[in-house]
Coordinates of C-alpha atoms in Angstrom, one line a residue:
Chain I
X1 CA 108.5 61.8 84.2
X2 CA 105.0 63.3 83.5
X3 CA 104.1 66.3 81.2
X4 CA 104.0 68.6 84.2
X5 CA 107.4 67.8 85.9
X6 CA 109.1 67.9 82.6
X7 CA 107.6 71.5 81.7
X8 CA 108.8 72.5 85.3
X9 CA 112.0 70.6 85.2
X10 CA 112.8 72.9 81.9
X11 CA 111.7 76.2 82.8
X12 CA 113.5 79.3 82.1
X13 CA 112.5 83.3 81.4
X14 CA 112.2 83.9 77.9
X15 CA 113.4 87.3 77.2
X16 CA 114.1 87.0 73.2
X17 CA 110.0 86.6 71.3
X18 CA 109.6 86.3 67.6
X19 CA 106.6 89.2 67.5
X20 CA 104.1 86.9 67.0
X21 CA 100.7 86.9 68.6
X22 CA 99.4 85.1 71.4
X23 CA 95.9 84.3 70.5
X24 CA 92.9 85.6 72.0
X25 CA 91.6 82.4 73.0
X26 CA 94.9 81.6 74.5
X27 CA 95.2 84.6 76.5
X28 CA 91.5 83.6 77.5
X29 CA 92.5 80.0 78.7
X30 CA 96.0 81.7 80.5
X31 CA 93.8 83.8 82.4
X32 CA 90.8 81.4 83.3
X33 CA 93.1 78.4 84.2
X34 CA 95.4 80.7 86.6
X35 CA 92.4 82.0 88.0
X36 CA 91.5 78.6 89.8
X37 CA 95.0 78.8 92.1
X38 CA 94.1 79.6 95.2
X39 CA 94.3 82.7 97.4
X40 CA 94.8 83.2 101.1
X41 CA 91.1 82.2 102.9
X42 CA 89.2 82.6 98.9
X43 CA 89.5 86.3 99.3
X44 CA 90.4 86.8 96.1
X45 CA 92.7 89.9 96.7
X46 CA 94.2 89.6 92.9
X47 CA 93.3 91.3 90.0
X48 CA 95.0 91.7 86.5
X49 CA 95.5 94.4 84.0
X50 CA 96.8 93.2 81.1
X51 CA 97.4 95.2 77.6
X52 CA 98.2 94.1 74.3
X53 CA 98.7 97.7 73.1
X54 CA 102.4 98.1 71.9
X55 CA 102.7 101.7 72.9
X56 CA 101.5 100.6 76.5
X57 CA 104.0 97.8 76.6
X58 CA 106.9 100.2 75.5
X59 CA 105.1 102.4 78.3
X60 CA 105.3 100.1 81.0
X61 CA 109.3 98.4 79.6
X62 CA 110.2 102.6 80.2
X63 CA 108.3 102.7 83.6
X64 CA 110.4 99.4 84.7
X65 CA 113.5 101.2 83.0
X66 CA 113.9 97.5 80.7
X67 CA 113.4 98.1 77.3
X68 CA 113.7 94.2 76.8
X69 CA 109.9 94.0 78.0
X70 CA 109.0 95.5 75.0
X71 CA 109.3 92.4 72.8
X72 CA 106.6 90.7 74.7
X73 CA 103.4 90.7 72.7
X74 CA 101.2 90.4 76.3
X75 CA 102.0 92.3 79.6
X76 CA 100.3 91.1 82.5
X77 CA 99.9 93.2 85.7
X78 CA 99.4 91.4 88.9
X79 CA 97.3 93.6 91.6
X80 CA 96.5 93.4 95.2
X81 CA 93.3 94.2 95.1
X82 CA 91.7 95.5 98.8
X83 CA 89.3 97.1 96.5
X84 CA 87.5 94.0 95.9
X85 CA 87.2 92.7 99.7
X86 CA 86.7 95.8 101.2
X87 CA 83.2 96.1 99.2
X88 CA 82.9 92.4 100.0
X89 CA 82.9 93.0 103.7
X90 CA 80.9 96.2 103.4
X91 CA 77.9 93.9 102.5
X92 CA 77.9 92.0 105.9
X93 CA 78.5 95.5 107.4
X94 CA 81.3 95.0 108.8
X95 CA 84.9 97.0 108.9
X96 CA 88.0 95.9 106.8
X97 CA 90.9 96.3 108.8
X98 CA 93.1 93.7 107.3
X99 CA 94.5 96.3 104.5
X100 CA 96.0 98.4 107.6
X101 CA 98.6 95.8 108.4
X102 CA 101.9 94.5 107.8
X103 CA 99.8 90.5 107.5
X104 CA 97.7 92.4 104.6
X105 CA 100.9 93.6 102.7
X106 CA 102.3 90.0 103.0
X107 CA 98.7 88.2 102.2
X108 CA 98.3 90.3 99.3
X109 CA 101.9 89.6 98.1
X110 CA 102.6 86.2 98.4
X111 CA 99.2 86.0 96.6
X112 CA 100.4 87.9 93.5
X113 CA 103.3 85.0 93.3
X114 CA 101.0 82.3 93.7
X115 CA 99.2 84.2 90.7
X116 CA 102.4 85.2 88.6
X117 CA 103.3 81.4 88.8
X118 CA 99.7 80.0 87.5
X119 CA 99.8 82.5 84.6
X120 CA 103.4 81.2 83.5
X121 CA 103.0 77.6 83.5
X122 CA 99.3 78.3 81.9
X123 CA 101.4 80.3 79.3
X124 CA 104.2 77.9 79.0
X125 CA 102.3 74.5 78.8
X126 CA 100.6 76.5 75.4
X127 CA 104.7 77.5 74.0
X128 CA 104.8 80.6 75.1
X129 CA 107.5 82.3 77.0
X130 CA 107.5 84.5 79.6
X131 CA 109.7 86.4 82.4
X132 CA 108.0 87.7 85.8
X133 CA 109.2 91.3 85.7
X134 CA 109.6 92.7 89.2
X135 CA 110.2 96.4 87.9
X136 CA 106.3 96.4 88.0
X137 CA 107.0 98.5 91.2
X138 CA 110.1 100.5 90.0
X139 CA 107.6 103.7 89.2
X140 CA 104.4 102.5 91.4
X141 CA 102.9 106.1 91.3
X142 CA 102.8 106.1 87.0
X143 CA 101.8 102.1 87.0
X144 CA 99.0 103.0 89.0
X145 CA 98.0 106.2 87.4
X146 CA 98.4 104.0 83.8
X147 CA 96.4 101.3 84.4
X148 CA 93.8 103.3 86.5
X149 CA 94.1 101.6 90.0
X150 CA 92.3 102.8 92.9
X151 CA 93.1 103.5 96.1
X152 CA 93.6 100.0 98.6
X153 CA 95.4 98.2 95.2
X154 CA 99.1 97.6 94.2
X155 CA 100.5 96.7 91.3
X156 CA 103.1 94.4 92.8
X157 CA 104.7 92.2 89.9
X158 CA 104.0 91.5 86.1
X159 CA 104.8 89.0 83.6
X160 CA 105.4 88.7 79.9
X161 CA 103.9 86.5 77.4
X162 CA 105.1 85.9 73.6
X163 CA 106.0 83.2 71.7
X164 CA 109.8 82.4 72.5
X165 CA 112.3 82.5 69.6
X166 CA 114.3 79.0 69.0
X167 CA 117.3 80.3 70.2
X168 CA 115.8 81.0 73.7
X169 CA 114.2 78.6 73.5
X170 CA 117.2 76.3 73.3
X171 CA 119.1 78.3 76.0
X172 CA 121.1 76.0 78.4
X173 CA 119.3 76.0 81.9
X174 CA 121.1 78.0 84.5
X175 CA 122.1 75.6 87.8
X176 CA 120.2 76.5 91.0
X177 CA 122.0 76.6 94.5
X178 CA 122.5 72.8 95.5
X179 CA 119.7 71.5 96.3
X180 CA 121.5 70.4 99.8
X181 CA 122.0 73.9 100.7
X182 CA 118.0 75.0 99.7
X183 CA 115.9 72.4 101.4
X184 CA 116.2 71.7 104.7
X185 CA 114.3 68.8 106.9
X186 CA 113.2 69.7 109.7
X187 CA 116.3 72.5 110.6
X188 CA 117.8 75.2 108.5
X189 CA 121.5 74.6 108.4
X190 CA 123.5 78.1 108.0
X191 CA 127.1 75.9 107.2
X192 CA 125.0 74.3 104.2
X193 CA 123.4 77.3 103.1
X194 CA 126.6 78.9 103.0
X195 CA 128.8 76.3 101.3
X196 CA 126.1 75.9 98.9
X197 CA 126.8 79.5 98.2
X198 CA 130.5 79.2 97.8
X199 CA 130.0 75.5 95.3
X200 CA 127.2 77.3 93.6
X201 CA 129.7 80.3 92.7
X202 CA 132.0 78.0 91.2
X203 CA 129.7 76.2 89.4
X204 CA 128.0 79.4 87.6
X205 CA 131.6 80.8 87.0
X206 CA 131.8 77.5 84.9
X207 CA 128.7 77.5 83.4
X208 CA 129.9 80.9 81.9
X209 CA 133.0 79.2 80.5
X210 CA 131.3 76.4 79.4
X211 CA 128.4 78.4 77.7
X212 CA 130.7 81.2 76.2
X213 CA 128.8 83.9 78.0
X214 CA 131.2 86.3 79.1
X215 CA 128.3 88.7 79.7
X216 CA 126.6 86.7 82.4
X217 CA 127.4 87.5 86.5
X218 CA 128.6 84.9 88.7
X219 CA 126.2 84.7 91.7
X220 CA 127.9 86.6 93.8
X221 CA 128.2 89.1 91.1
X222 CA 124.8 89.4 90.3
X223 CA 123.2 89.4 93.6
X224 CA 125.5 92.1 95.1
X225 CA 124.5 94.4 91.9
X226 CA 121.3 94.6 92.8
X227 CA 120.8 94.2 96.4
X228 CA 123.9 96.3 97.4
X229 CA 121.3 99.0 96.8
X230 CA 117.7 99.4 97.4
X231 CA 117.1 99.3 93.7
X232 CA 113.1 100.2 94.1
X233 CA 112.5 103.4 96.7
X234 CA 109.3 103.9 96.1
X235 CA 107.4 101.4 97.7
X236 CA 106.7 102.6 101.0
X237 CA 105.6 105.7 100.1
X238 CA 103.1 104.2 97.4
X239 CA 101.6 102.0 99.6
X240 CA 100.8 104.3 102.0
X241 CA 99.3 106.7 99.4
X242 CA 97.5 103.3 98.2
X243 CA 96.1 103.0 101.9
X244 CA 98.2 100.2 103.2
X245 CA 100.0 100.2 106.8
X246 CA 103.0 98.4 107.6
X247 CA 102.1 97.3 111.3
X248 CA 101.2 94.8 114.0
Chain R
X1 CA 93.3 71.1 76.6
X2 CA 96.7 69.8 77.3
X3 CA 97.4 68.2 80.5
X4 CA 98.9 71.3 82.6
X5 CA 95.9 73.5 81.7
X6 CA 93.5 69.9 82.5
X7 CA 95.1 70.2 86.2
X8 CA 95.5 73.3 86.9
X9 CA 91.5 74.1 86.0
X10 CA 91.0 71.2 88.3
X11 CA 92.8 72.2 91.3
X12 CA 91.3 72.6 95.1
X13 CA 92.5 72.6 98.3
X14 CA 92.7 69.0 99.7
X15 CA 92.3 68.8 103.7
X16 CA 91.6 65.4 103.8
X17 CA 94.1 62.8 103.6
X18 CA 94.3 58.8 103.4
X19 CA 97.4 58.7 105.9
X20 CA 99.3 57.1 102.9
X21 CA 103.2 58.7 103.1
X22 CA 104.8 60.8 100.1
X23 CA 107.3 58.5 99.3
X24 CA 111.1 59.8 99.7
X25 CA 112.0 59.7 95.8
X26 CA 108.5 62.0 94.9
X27 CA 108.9 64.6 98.3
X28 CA 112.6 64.8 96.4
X29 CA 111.0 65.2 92.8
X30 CA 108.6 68.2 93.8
X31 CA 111.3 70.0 95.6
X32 CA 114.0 69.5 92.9
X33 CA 111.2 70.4 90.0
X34 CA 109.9 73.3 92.2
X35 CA 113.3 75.0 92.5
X36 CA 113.3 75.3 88.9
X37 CA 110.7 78.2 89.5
X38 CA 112.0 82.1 88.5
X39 CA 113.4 83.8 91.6
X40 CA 114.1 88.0 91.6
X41 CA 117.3 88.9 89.8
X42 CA 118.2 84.7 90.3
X43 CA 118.6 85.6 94.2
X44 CA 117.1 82.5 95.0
X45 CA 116.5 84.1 98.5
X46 CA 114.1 81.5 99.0
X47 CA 114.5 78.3 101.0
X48 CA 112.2 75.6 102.2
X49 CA 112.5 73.3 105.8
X50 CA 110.0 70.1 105.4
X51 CA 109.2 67.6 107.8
X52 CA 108.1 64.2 107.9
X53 CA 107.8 64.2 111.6
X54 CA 104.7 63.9 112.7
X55 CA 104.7 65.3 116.0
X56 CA 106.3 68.5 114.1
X57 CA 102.9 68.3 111.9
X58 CA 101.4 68.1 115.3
X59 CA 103.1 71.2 116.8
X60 CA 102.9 73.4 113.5
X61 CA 98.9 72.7 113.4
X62 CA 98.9 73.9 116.6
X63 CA 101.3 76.6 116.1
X64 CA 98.6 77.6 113.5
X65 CA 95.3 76.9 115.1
X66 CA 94.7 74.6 112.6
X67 CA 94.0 71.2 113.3
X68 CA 93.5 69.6 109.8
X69 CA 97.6 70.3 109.3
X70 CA 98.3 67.1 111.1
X71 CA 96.6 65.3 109.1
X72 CA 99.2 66.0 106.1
X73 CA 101.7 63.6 105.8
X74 CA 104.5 66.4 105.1
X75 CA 104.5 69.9 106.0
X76 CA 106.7 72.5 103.9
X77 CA 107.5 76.1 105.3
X78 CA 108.5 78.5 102.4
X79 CA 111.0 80.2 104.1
X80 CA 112.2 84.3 103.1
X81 CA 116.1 84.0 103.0
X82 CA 118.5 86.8 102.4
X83 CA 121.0 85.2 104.9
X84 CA 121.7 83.3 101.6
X85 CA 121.9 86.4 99.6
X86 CA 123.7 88.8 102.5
X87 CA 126.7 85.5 102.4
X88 CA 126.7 85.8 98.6
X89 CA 127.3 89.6 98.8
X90 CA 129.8 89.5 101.2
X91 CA 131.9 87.6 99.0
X92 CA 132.6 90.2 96.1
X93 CA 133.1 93.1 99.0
X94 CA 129.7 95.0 98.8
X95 CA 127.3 95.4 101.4
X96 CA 124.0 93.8 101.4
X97 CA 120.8 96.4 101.7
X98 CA 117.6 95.3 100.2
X99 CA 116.4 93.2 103.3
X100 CA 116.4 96.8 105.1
X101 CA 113.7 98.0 103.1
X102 CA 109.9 97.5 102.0
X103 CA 111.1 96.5 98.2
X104 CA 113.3 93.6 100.1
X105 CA 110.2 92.3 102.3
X106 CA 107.9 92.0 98.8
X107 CA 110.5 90.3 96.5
X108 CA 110.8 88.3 99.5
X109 CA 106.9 87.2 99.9
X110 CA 106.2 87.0 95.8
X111 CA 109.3 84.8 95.4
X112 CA 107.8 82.7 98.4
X113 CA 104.0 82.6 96.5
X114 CA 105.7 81.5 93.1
X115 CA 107.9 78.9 94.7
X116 CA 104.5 77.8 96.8
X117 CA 102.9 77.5 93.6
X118 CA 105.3 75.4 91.7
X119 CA 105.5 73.1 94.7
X120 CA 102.3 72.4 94.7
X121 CA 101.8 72.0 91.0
X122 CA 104.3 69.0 91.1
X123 CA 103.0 67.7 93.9
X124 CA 99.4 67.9 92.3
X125 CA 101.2 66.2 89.0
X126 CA 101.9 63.3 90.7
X127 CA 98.8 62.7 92.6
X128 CA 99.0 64.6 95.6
X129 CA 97.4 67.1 97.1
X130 CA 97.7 70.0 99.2
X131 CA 96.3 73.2 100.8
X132 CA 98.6 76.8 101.2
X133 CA 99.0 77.4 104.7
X134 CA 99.0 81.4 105.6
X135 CA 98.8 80.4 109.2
X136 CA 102.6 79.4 108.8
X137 CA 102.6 83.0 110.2
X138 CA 100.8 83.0 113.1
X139 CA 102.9 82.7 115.8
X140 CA 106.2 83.6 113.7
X141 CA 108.3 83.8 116.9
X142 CA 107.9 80.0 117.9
X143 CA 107.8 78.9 114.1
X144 CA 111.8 80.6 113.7
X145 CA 112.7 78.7 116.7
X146 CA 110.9 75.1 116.0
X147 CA 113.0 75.5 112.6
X148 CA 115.9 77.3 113.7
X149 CA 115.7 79.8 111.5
X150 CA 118.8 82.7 111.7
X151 CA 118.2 86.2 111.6
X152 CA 117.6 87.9 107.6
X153 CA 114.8 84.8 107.5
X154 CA 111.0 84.3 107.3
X155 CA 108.6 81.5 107.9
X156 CA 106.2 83.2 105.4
X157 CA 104.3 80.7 104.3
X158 CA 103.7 76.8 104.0
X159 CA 102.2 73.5 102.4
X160 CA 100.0 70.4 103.5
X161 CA 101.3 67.3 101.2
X162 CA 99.8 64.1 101.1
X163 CA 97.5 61.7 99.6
X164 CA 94.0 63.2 98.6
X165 CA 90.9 60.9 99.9
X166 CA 88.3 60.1 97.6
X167 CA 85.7 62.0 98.4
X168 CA 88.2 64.9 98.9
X169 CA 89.5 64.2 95.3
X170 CA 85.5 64.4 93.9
X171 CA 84.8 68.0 96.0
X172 CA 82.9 70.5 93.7
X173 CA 85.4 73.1 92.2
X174 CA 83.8 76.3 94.1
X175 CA 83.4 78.8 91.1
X176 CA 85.8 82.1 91.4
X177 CA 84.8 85.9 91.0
X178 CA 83.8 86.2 87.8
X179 CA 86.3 86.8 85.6
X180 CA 85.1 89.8 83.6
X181 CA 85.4 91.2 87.4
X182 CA 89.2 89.8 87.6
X183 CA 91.1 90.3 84.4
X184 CA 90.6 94.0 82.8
X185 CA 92.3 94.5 79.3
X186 CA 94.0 98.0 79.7
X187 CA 92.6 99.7 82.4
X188 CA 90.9 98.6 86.0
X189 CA 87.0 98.9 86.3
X190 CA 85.9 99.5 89.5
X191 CA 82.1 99.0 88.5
X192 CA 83.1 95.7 87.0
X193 CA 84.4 94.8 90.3
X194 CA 81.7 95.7 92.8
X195 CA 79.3 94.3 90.5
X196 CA 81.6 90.9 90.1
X197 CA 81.5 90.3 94.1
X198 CA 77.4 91.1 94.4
X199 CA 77.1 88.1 91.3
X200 CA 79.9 86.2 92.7
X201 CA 77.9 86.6 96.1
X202 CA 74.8 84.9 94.8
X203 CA 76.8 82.1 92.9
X204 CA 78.7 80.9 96.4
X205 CA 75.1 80.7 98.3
X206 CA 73.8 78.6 95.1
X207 CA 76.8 76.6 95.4
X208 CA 76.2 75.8 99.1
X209 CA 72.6 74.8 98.4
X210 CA 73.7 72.9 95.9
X211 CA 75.8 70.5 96.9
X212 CA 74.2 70.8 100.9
X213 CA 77.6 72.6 102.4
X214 CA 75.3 74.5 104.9
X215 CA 78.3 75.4 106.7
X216 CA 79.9 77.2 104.3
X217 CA 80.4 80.4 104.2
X218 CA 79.1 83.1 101.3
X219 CA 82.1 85.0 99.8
X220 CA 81.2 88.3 101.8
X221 CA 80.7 86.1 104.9
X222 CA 84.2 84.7 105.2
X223 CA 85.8 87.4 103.5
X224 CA 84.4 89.9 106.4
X225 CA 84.6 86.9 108.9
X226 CA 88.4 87.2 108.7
X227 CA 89.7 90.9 107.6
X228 CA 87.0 92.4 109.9
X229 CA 90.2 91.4 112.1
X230 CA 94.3 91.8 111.8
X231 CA 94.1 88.2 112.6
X232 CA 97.9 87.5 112.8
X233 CA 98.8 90.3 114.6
X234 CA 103.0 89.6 115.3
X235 CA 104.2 89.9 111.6
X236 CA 105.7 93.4 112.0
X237 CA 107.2 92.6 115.1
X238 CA 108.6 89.0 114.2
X239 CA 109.8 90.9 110.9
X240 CA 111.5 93.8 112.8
X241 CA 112.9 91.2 115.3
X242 CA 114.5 89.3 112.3
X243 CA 116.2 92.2 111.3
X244 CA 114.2 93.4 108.3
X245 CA 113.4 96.8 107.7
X246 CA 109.5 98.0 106.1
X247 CA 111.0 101.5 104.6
X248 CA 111.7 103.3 101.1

């Protein structure tokens, strides 16, 4: 098993940090090595606002309504940035239309993951820890208005770095849905999907038991919680304000 | 430099491949090492359909416009999947909203970017290559049916895999938007931006006389030459059609 399989093989959010610092010249090499992933036709939609100020971070863990993000020593914003290829395209005089559709709100998002991912395994190969915080986008209007965002940009997800303490270090991975039930060749299958569900719910159910974590959902649990509600209402409305279009 | 930062500051696109397969036990490796990747609140609304089958890779190049896809030796669609999560939610009693709603389509296409990523990486890791295929979406009605997809899913975005040729393994590394014009500690620049694309602008046309690519494009050029245009125009259709919901 190679360095890079075994780093994925272990991965897991990191939500407990000792305080310490990342370094400058690793936060440097995070950003400059996730930089080379790519992005959809090299149109570098993607920027990042990251901060190191504690009274920011605290800012943005209040913003996301999460008060464990503010143990992370780095928080990194992931952006669509239209900004950028809109004054690209304005110097071969053409029109950018691609922000006015519902293919620019995907582009731009699947983007920022591609992104978010690069930054964490950067972070982690160096012993870091992070966790991709997706309450980024629970207050769009003050993220945007705190880290000065212009109009045809979104800050969509964010991450944090610090250096893991041992115990979360040493967490026990959590299972994943059977891998029977997640990859398919060359047909979905809805029966495997769903008995994956149903073995999967026994098997996290155990892995509370067996880990003495009486505070942890099952699946079922966990996923109703959230998406029995639509936790984030904000997002339509900011994107439009942000210029975007949800259409064709 | 460790070995994950060593590839990941190496990585391009690879178009070109040997014919060699991916054996069984590595295509296996990636996806079990990619899964390890963070999903939203542990949803895992994310699942993958691969094929081998080369007249498949023949009919999603085609499905794309893009005729280098059949030359990969496995194609993998990242597929959006809240029939998983609307299953899991009906088993504690609660009904399942998020995929009616704008938050429910993003979680959806970042947790498809980071899983793209990661699958990519391990391929990468063990001597693969590959190239992210946003044309996964361009005729998303025909793309459900070829993998019989059920409604509450997305075909949102996809992988080449196979075996790098030499001379696509020796490609320059085409340089990125400077990154004093990407990364912004604390608040976004604007000016830093508009004056990273005109430098970034006279970099790419260096590059191209450089290494002789005459047909490649500057960064304005190809930016323009594709969001002048909404080229994949049945996203917010295909989206509505599979029962999602771009609201709140």
């Amino acid at each position: 098993m190679n360095e890079i399989i075994k780093q994925l093989s272990n991965r897991k959010s990191i939500r407990q940090f000792t305080g310490e610092n990342v370094s400058d010249e690793d936060l440097e090499l995070i950003i400059k090595t996730a930089q080379r992933c790519p992005t959809s036709v090299n149109g570098q939609q993607i920027s990042l606002v990251y901060t190191r100020d504690k009274d920011k971070i605290r800012e943005i863990a209040r913003l996301g309504n999460q008060e464990k993000i503010a143990e992370a020593d780095v928080f990194i914003v992931i952006c669509v940035d239209f900004n950028r290829t809109i004054f690209a395209v304005e110097q071969t005089g053409e029109k950018h239309q691609i922000d006015k559709s519902a293919e620019g709100v995907l582009v731009g998002a699947v983007d920022a993951g591609i992104m978010l991912n690069a930054i964490q395994i950067s972070a982690e190969s160096l012993g870091y820890g992070t966790t991709a915080i997706g309450a980024a986008r629970n207050e769009p209007d003050a993220m945007i208005k705190l880290l000065g965002l212009p109009p045809k940009t979104f800050p969509i997800v964010g991450t944090t770095i610090g250096v893991p303490t041992i115990q979360a270090k040493n967490a026990p991975l959590k299972p994943r849905v059977p891998i029977e039930s997640f990859a398919f060749e060359d047909k979905y299958d809805d029966k495997k999907v769903k008995d994956g569900v149903l073995l999967y719910e026994k098997q996290m159910k155990k892995f509370r038991v067996d880990n003495n974590m009486n505070y942890l959902q099952s699946y079922c649990e966990q996923t109703a919680s959230y998406y029995k509600n639509i936790y984030f209402r904000k997002i339509e409305e900011n994107y439009t304000k942000q210029g975007f279009v949800f259409k064709d």
